[in-house]
PDB file of C-alpha atoms in Angstrom:
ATOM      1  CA  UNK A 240      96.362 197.085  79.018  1.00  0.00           C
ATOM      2  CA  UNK A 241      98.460 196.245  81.719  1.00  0.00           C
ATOM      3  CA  UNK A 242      96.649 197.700  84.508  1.00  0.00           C
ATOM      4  CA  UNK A 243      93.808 196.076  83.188  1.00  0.00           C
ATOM      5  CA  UNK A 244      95.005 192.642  83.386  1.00  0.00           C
ATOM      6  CA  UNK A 245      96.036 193.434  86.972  1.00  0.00           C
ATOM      7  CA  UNK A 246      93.120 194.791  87.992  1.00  0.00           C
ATOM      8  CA  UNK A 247      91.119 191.511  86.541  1.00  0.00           C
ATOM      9  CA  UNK A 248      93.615 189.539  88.549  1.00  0.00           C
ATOM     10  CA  UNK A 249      92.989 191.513  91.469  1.00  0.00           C
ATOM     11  CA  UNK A 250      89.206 191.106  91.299  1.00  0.00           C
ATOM     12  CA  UNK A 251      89.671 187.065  90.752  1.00  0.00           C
ATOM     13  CA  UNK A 252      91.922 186.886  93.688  1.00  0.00           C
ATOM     14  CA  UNK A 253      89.262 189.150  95.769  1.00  0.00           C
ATOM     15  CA  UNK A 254      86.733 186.411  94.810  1.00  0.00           C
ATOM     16  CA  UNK A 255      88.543 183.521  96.014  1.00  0.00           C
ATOM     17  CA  UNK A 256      88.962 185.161  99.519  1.00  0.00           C
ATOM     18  CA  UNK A 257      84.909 185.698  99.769  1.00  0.00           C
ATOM     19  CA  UNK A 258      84.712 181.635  98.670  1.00  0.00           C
ATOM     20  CA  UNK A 259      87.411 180.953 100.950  1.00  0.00           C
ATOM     21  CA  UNK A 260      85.543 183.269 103.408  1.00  0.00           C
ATOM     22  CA  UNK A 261      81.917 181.220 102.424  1.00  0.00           C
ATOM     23  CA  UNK A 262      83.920 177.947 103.815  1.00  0.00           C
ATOM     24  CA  UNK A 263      84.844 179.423 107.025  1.00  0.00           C
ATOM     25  CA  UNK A 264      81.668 180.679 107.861  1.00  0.00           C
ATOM     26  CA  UNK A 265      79.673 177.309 106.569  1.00  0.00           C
ATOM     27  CA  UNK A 266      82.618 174.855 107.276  1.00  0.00           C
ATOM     28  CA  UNK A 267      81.138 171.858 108.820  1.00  0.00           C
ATOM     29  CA  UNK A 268      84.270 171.073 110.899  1.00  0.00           C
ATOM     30  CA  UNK A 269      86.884 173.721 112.683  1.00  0.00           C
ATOM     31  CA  UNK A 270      89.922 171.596 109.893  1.00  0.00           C
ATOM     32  CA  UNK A 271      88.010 173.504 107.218  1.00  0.00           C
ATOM     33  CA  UNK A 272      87.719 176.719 109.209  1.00  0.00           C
ATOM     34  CA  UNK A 273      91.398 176.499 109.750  1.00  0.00           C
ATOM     35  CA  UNK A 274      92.340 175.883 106.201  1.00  0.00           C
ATOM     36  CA  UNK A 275      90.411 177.867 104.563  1.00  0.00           C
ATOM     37  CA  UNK A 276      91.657 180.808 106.812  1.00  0.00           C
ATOM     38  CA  UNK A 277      95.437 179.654 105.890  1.00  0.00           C
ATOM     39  CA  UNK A 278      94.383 179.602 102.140  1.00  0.00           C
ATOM     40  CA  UNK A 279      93.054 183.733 102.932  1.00  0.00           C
ATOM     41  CA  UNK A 280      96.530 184.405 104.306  1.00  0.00           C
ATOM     42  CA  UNK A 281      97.971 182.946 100.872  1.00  0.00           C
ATOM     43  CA  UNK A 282      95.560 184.628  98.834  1.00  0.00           C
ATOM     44  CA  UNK A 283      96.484 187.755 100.747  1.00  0.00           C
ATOM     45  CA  UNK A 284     100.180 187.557  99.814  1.00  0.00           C
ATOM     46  CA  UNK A 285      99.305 187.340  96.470  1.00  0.00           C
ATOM     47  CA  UNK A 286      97.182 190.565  96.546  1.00  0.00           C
ATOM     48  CA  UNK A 287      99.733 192.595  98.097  1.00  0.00           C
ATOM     49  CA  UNK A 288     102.151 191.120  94.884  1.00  0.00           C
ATOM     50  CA  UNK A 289      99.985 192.484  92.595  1.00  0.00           C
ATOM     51  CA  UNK A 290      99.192 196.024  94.875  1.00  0.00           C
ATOM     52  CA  UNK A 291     103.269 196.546  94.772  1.00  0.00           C
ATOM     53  CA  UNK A 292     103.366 196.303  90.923  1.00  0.00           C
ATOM     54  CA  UNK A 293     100.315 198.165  90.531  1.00  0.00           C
ATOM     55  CA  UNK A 294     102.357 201.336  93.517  1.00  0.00           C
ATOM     56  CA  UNK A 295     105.042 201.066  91.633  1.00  0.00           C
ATOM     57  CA  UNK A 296     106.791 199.950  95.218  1.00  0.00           C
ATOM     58  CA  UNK A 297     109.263 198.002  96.814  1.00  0.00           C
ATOM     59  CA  UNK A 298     107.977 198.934 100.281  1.00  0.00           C
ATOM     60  CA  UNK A 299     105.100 195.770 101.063  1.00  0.00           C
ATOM     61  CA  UNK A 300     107.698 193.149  99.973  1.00  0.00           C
ATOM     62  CA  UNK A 301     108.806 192.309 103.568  1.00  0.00           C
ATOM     63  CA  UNK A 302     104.858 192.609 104.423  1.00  0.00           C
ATOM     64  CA  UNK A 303     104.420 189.296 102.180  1.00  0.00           C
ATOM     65  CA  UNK A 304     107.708 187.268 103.719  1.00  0.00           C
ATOM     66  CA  UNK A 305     105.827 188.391 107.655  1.00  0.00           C
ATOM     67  CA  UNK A 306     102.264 187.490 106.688  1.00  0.00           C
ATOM     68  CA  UNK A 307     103.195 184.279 105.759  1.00  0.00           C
ATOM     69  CA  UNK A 308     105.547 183.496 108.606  1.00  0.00           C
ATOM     70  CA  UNK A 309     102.337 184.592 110.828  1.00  0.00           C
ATOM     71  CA  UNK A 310      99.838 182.405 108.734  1.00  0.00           C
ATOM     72  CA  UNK A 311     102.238 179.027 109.298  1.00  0.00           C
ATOM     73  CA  UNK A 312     102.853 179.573 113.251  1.00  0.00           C
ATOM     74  CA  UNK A 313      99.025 180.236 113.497  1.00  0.00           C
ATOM     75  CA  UNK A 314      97.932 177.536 111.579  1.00  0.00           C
ATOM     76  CA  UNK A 315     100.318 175.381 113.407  1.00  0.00           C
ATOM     77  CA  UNK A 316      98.947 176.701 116.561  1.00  0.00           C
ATOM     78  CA  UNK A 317      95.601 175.935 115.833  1.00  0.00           C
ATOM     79  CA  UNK A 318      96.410 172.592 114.087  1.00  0.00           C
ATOM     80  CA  UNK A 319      98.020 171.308 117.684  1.00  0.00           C
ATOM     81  CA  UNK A 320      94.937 172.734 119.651  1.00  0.00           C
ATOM     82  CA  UNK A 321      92.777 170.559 117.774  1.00  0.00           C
ATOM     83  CA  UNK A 322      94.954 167.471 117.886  1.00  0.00           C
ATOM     84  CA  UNK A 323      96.132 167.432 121.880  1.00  0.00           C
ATOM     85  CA  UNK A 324      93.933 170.106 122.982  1.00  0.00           C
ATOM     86  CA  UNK A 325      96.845 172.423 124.155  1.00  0.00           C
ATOM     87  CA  UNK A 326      99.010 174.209 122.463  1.00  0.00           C
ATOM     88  CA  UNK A 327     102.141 174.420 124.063  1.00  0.00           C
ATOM     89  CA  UNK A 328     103.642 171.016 125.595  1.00  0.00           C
ATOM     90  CA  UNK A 329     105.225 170.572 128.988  1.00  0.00           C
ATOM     91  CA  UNK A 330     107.613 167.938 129.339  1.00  0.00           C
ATOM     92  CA  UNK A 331     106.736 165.851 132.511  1.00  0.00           C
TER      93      UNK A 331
ATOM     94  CA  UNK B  64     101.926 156.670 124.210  1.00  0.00           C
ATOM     95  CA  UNK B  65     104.054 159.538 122.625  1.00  0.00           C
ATOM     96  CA  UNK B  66     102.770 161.320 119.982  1.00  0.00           C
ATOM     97  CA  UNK B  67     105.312 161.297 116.813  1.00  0.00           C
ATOM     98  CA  UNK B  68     106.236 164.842 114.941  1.00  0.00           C
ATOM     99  CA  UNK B  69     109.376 164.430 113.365  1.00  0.00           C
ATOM    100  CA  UNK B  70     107.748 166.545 109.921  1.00  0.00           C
ATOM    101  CA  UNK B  71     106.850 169.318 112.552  1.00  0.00           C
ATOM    102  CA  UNK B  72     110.606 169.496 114.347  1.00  0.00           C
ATOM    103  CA  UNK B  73     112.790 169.390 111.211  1.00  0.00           C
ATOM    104  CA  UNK B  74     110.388 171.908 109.090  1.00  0.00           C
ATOM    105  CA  UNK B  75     110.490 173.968 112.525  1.00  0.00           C
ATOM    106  CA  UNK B  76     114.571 173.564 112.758  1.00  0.00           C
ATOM    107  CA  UNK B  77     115.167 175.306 109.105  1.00  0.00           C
ATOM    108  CA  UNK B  78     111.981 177.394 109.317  1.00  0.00           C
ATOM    109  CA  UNK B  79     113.306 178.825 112.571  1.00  0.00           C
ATOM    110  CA  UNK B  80     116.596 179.950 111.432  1.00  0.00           C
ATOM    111  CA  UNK B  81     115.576 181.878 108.452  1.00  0.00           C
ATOM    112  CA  UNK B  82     112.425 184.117 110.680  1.00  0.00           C
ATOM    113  CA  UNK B  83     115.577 184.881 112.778  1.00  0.00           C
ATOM    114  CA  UNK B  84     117.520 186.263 109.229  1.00  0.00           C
ATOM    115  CA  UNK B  85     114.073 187.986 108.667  1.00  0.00           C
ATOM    116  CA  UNK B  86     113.583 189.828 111.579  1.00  0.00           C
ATOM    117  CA  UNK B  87     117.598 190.686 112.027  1.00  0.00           C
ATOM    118  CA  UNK B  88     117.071 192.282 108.505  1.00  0.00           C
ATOM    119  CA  UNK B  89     114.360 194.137 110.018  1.00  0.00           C
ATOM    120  CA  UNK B  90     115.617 195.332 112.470  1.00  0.00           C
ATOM    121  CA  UNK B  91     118.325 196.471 110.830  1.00  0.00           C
ATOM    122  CA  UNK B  92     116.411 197.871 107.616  1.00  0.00           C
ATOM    123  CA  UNK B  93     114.159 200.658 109.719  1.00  0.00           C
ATOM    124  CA  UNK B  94     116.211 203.636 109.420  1.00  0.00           C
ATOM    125  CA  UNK B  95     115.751 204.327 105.726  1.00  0.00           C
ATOM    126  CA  UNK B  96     113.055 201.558 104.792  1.00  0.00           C
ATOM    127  CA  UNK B  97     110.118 199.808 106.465  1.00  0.00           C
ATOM    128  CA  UNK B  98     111.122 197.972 109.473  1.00  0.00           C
ATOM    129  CA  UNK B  99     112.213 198.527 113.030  1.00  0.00           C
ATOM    130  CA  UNK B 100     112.745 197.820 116.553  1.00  0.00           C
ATOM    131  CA  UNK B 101     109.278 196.745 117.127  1.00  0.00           C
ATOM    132  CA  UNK B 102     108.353 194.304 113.957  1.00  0.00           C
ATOM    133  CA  UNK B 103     111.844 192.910 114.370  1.00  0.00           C
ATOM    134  CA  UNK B 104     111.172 191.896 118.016  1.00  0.00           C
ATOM    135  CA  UNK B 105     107.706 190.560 117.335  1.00  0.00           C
ATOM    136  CA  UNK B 106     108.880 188.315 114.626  1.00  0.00           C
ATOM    137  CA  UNK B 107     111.778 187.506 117.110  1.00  0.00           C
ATOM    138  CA  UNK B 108     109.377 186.615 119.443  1.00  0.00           C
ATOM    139  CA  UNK B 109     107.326 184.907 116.537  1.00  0.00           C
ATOM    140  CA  UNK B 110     110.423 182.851 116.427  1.00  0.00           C
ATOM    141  CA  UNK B 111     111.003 182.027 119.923  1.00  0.00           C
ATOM    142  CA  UNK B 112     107.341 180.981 119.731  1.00  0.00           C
ATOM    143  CA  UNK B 113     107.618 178.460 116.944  1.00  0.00           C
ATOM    144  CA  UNK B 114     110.035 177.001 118.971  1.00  0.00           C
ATOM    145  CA  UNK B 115     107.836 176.728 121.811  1.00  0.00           C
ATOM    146  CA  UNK B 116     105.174 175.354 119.609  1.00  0.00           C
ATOM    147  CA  UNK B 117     107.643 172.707 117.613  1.00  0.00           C
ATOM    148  CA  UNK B 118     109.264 171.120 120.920  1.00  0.00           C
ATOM    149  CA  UNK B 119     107.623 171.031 124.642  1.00  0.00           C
ATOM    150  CA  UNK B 120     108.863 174.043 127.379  1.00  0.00           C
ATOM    151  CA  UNK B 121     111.618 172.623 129.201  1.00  0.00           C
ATOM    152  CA  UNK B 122     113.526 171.633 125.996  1.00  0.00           C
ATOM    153  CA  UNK B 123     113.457 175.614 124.972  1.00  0.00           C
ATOM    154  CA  UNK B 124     114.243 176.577 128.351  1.00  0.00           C
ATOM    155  CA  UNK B 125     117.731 174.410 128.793  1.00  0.00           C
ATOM    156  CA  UNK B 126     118.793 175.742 124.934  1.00  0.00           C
ATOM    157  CA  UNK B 127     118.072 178.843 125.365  1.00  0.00           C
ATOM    158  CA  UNK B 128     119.030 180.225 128.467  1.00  0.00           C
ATOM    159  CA  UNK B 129     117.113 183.456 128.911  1.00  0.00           C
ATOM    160  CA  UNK B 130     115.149 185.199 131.590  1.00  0.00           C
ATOM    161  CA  UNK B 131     112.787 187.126 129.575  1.00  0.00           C
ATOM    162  CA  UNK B 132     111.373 189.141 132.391  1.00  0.00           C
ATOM    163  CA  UNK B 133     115.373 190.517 133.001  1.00  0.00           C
ATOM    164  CA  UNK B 134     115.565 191.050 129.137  1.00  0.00           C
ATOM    165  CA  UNK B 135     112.673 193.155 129.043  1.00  0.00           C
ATOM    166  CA  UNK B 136     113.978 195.240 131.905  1.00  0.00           C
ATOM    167  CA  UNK B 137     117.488 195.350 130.260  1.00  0.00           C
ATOM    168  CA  UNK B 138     115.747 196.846 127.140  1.00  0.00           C
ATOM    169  CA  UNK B 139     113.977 199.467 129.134  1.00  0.00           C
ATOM    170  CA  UNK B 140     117.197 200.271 130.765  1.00  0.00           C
ATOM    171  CA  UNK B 141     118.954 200.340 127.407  1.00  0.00           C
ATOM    172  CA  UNK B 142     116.341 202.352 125.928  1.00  0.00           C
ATOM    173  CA  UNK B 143     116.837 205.518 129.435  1.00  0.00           C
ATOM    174  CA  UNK B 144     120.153 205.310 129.214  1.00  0.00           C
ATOM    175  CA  UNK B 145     120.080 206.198 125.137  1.00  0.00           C
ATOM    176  CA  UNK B 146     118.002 209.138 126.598  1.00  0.00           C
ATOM    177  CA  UNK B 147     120.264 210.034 129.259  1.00  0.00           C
ATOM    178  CA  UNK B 148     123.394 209.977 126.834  1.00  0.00           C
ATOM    179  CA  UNK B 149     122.529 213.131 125.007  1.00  0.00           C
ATOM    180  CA  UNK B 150     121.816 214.871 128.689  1.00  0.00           C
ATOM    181  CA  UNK B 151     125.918 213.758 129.372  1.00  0.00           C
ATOM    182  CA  UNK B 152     127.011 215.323 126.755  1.00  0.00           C
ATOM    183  CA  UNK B 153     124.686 218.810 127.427  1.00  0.00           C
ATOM    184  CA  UNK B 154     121.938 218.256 125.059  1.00  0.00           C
ATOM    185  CA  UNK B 155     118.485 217.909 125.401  1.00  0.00           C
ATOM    186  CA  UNK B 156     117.348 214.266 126.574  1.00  0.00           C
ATOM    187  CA  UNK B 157     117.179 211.594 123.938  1.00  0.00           C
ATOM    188  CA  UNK B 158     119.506 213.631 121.519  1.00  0.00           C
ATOM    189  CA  UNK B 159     120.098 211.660 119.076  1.00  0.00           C
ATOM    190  CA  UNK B 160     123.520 211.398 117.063  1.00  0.00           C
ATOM    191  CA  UNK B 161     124.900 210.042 113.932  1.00  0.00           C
ATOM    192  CA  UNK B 162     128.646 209.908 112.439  1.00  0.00           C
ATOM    193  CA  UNK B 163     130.203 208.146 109.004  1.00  0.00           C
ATOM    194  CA  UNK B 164     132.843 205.271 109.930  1.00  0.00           C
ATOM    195  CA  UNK B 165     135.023 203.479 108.249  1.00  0.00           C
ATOM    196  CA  UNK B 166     134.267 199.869 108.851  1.00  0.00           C
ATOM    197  CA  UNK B 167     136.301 196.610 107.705  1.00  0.00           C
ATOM    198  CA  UNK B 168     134.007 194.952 105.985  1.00  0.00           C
ATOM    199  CA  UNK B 169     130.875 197.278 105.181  1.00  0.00           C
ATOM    200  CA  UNK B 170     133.347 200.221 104.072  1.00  0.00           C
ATOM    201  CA  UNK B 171     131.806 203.618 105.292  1.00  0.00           C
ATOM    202  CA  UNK B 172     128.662 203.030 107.640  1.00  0.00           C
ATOM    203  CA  UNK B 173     126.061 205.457 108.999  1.00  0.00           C
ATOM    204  CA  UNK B 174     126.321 204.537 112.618  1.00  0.00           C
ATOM    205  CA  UNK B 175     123.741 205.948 114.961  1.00  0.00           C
ATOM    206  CA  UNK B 176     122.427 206.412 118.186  1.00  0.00           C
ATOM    207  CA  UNK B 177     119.226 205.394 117.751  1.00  0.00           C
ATOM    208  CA  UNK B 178     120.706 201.942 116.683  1.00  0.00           C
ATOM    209  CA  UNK B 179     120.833 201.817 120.394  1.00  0.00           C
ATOM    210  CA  UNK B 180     117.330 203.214 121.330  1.00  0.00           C
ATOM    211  CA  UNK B 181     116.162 200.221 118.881  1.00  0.00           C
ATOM    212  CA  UNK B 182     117.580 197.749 120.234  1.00  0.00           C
ATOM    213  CA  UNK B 183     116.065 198.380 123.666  1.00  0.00           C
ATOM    214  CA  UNK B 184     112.733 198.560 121.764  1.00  0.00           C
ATOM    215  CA  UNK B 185     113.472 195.209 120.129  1.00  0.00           C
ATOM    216  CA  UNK B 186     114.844 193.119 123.631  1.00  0.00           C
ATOM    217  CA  UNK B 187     111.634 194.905 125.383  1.00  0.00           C
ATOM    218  CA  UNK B 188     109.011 193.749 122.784  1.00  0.00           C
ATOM    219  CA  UNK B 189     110.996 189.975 122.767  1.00  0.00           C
ATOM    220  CA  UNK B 190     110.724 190.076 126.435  1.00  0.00           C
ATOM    221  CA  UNK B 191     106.791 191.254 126.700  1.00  0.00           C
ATOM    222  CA  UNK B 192     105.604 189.325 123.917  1.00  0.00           C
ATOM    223  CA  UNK B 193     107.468 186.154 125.015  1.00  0.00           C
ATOM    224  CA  UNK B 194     106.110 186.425 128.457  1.00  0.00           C
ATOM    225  CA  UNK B 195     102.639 187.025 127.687  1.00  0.00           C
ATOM    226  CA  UNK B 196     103.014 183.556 126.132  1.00  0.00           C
ATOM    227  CA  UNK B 197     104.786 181.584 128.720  1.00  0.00           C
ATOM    228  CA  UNK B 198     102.442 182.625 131.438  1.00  0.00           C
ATOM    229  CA  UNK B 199      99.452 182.126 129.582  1.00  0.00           C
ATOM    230  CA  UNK B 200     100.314 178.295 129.197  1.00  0.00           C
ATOM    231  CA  UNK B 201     101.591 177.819 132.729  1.00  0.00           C
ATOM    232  CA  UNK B 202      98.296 177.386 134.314  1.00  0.00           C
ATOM    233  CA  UNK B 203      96.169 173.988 133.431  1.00  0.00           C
TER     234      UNK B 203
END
């Protein structure tokens, strides 16, 4: 019963990523490209929630915590590329 | 006209301090669980690059006061002279070795050797990956 709801769960979650995937392909501008790709990195986390109850692990908890630090800096990253059109700032 | 990110700095100022809790926990975690001397220094360097990101060049460079290319040789050097400890002492080279203390605080503690080899892994991959970065955006 269990496994079942968290394999249902698992297959929902697998179908947002191929919508959110459907946006970044089609996405008229690179701001939807970029979000949508954040909202994978989310939807990612939550997958690898549900794989370490279904393991019966502890092991892919600090996996979550990192992919989510990566997804922020990256979207940041990309975020200032569009805005000023480099990345990192000098000060001059 | 300068552009205005004040949500950007103070988000970056607590964000920054608890990636460096996260990757010192990492770095300390990898003997028995997941974790080590390399994802610690990337998300170190992850860090570092936030930083970079959140506020222009120079402003990192006067705060933190680090020559990256001498930290990446330091944790080469670290790394050898792990090695050449076990040859010292008439074992093979990088012998590793292990003993129980009794510390203040912690109580009895596993302290190793290759607690040492890490942290030459970790200052190397800071160093490298830190680099990479800053030379990449020198050039316009």
């Amino acid at each position: 019963m269990f496994k079942t709801v968290l394999f249902i769960s698992l297959c929902l979650l697998a179908l947002t990523i191929l919508l959110n995937l459907y946006r970044v392909v089609k996405g008229p501008t690179s701001a939807d490209r970029i979000q949508a790709l954040d909202s994978v990195g989310i939807n990612l986390i939550a997958s690898i929630g549900i794989f370490s109850v279904l393991f019966h692990t502890r092991a892919f908890f600090d996996l979550m915590l990192l992919i989510g630090i990566l997804s922020f800096i990256g979207t940041i990253a990309f975020a200032r590329f569009i805005e000023r059109s480099v990345v990192i700032e000098r000060d001059n | 006209m300068k552009p205005n990110d004040v949500i950007l700095q103070s988000v970056t100022k607590v964000a920054v301090v608890i990636i460096f809790t996260f990757s010192v926990y990492l770095f300390m975690n990898g003997h028995h669980n997941p974790g080590g001397g390399f994802i610690g220094g990337l998300s170190t360097a992850a860090a570092i690059v936030l930083l970079y990101l959140a506020f222009d060049i120079e402003k990192v460079r006067e705060n933190i006061r680090i020559d990256f290319k001498k930290l990446t040789a330091i944790g080469v050097l670290l790394a050898v002279c792990t090695g050449l400890g076990g040859v010292v002492f008439g074992k093979e080279f990088l012998t590793q070795a292990f003993g129980y203390f009794e510390l203040p605080v912690f109580g009895e503690t596993e302290l190793t050797s290759a607690l040492i080899f890490d942290t030459g892994v970790a200052l190397a991959v800071i160093g490298t990956a830190v680099n990479i970065i800053l030379s990449i955006s020198e050039d316009r």
